[in-house]
Coordinates of N, CA and C in Angstrom, one line a residue:
M24 N 38.3 35.6 -66.6 CA 38.8 36.4 -65.5 C 38.5 35.7 -64.1
E25 N 39.5 35.6 -63.3 CA 39.3 35.0 -62.0 C 38.3 35.8 -61.1
T26 N 37.7 35.1 -60.2 CA 36.6 35.7 -59.4 C 37.2 37.0 -58.6
Q27 N 38.3 36.9 -58.0 CA 38.9 38.0 -57.3 C 39.2 39.1 -58.2
A28 N 39.8 38.8 -59.4 CA 40.1 39.9 -60.3 C 38.8 40.6 -60.8
L29 N 37.8 39.8 -61.0 CA 36.5 40.4 -61.4 C 36.0 41.3 -60.3
K30 N 36.0 40.9 -59.1 CA 35.6 41.7 -58.0 C 36.4 43.0 -57.9
N31 N 37.7 42.9 -58.0 CA 38.5 44.1 -58.0 C 38.2 45.1 -59.1
D32 N 38.0 44.5 -60.3 CA 37.6 45.3 -61.5 C 36.3 46.0 -61.3
L33 N 35.3 45.3 -60.7 CA 34.0 45.9 -60.5 C 34.1 47.0 -59.4
I34 N 34.8 46.7 -58.3 CA 35.0 47.7 -57.3 C 35.6 49.0 -57.8
A35 N 36.7 48.9 -58.6 CA 37.3 50.0 -59.2 C 36.4 50.8 -60.1
W36 N 35.6 50.1 -60.9 CA 34.6 50.7 -61.8 C 33.6 51.5 -61.0
I37 N 33.0 50.9 -60.0 CA 32.0 51.5 -59.1 C 32.6 52.7 -58.5
Q38 N 33.8 52.7 -58.0 CA 34.4 53.9 -57.3 C 34.5 55.0 -58.3
R39 N 34.7 54.8 -59.6 CA 34.8 55.9 -60.6 C 33.5 56.3 -61.1
L40 N 32.5 55.5 -60.9 CA 31.2 55.7 -61.5 C 30.5 57.0 -61.0
Q41 N 30.0 57.8 -61.9 CA 29.3 59.1 -61.5 C 27.8 59.0 -61.8
D42 N 27.4 58.1 -62.6 CA 26.0 58.0 -63.1 C 25.1 57.5 -61.9
R43 N 24.3 58.4 -61.4 CA 23.4 58.1 -60.3 C 22.4 56.9 -60.6
G44 N 21.9 56.9 -61.9 CA 21.0 55.9 -62.3 C 21.6 54.5 -62.2
I45 N 22.8 54.4 -62.7 CA 23.5 53.1 -62.7 C 23.8 52.7 -61.3
L46 N 24.2 53.6 -60.4 CA 24.4 53.3 -59.0 C 23.2 52.8 -58.3
E47 N 22.0 53.5 -58.6 CA 20.8 53.1 -58.0 C 20.4 51.7 -58.5
S48 N 20.6 51.4 -59.8 CA 20.3 50.1 -60.4 C 21.2 49.0 -59.7
L49 N 22.5 49.3 -59.5 CA 23.3 48.4 -58.8 C 22.9 48.1 -57.3
A50 N 22.4 49.2 -56.7 CA 21.9 49.1 -55.3 C 20.7 48.2 -55.3
M51 N 19.8 48.4 -56.3 CA 18.6 47.5 -56.3 C 19.0 46.1 -56.6
L52 N 19.9 45.8 -57.4 CA 20.4 44.5 -57.7 C 21.0 43.9 -56.4
K53 N 21.7 44.6 -55.7 CA 22.3 44.2 -54.4 C 21.2 43.8 -53.4
R54 N 20.2 44.7 -53.3 CA 19.1 44.4 -52.4 C 18.4 43.1 -52.8
G55 N 18.2 42.9 -54.1 CA 17.5 41.7 -54.6 C 18.3 40.4 -54.3
A56 N 19.6 40.5 -54.4 CA 20.5 39.4 -54.2 C 20.5 39.0 -52.7
E57 N 20.4 40.0 -51.9 CA 20.4 39.8 -50.4 C 19.1 39.4 -49.8
A58 N 18.0 39.6 -50.5 CA 16.7 39.5 -50.0 C 16.4 38.0 -49.7
H59 N 15.6 37.8 -48.6 CA 15.2 36.5 -48.2 C 14.0 36.1 -49.1
D60 N 14.0 34.9 -49.6 CA 12.9 34.4 -50.4 C 11.9 33.7 -49.5
W61 N 10.7 34.3 -49.5 CA 9.6 33.8 -48.6 C 9.3 32.3 -49.0
A62 N 9.5 32.0 -50.2 CA 9.2 30.6 -50.6 C 10.0 29.6 -49.9
D63 N 11.2 30.0 -49.4 CA 12.1 29.1 -48.7 C 11.4 28.6 -47.4
D64 N 10.5 29.4 -46.9 CA 9.9 29.2 -45.6 C 8.6 28.3 -45.7
L65 N 8.2 28.0 -46.9 CA 7.0 27.2 -47.1 C 7.1 25.8 -46.5
S66 N 6.1 25.3 -45.9 CA 6.1 23.9 -45.5 C 6.1 22.9 -46.7
P67 N 6.5 21.7 -46.5 CA 6.3 20.7 -47.6 C 4.9 20.6 -48.1
E68 N 3.9 20.7 -47.2 CA 2.5 20.6 -47.5 C 2.1 21.8 -48.4
A69 N 2.6 23.0 -48.0 CA 2.2 24.2 -48.8 C 2.9 24.1 -50.2
R70 N 4.1 23.6 -50.3 CA 4.8 23.5 -51.6 C 4.0 22.5 -52.5
A71 N 3.6 21.3 -51.9 CA 2.8 20.3 -52.6 C 1.5 20.9 -53.1
S72 N 0.8 21.7 -52.3 CA -0.4 22.3 -52.7 C -0.2 23.3 -53.9
I73 N 0.8 24.0 -53.8 CA 1.1 25.0 -54.9 C 1.4 24.2 -56.2
E74 N 2.2 23.1 -56.1 CA 2.5 22.3 -57.2 C 1.2 21.7 -57.8
L75 N 0.3 21.3 -57.0 CA -1.0 20.7 -57.5 C -1.7 21.8 -58.3
G76 N -1.7 23.0 -57.7 CA -2.4 24.2 -58.4 C -1.8 24.5 -59.7
L77 N -0.4 24.5 -59.8 CA 0.3 24.8 -61.0 C 0.0 23.7 -62.1
D78 N -0.1 22.4 -61.6 CA -0.4 21.3 -62.5 C -1.9 21.5 -63.0
D79 N -2.8 21.9 -62.2 CA -4.2 22.2 -62.6 C -4.1 23.2 -63.8
I80 N -3.4 24.3 -63.6 CA -3.3 25.3 -64.6 C -2.7 24.7 -65.9
K81 N -1.7 23.9 -65.8 CA -1.1 23.3 -67.0 C -2.1 22.4 -67.7
Q82 N -2.9 21.7 -67.0 CA -3.9 20.8 -67.5 C -5.2 21.5 -68.0
G83 N -5.2 22.8 -67.8 CA -6.4 23.5 -68.2 C -7.6 23.4 -67.2
R84 N -7.3 22.9 -66.0 CA -8.4 22.8 -65.0 C -8.5 24.1 -64.3
T85 N -9.1 25.1 -64.9 CA -9.2 26.4 -64.4 C -10.6 26.9 -64.6
M86 N -11.0 28.0 -64.0 CA -12.3 28.7 -64.2 C -12.1 30.2 -64.0
S87 N -13.0 30.9 -64.6 CA -12.9 32.4 -64.5 C -13.5 32.8 -63.1
S88 N -13.2 34.0 -62.7 CA -13.8 34.5 -61.5 C -15.3 34.5 -61.5
E89 N -15.8 34.8 -62.7 CA -17.3 34.9 -62.9 C -17.9 33.5 -62.7
E90 N -17.2 32.5 -63.3 CA -17.7 31.1 -63.1 C -17.6 30.6 -61.7
F91 N -16.6 31.0 -61.0 CA -16.4 30.7 -59.6 C -17.6 31.2 -58.8
W92 N -17.9 32.5 -59.0 CA -18.9 33.1 -58.1 C -20.3 32.6 -58.5
K93 N -20.5 32.3 -59.8 CA -21.8 31.7 -60.2 C -22.1 30.4 -59.4
K94 N -21.1 29.6 -59.3 CA -21.2 28.3 -58.6 C -21.5 28.5 -57.1
R95 N -21.1 29.6 -56.6 CA -21.3 29.9 -55.2 C -22.5 30.8 -54.9
G96 N -23.3 31.0 -55.9 CA -24.6 31.8 -55.7 C -24.4 33.3 -55.6
R97 N -23.4 33.8 -56.2 CA -23.3 35.3 -56.1 C -23.5 35.9 -57.5

């Protein structure tokens, strides 16, 4: 189905739709699609730092909260 035909079909379906739950789900989907992703605003340095942290996790270089606080004297 062509894009415009699909849009027209969805519009017609939504106009006939009476189910409030489905309408609310569609509204939530719309809000999500239109939302700004905060990650797009990260600096290159912040992105690199996050990538390093994710790599640490993948490599098993992690510690529990308890271990963290023991090393800091709490």
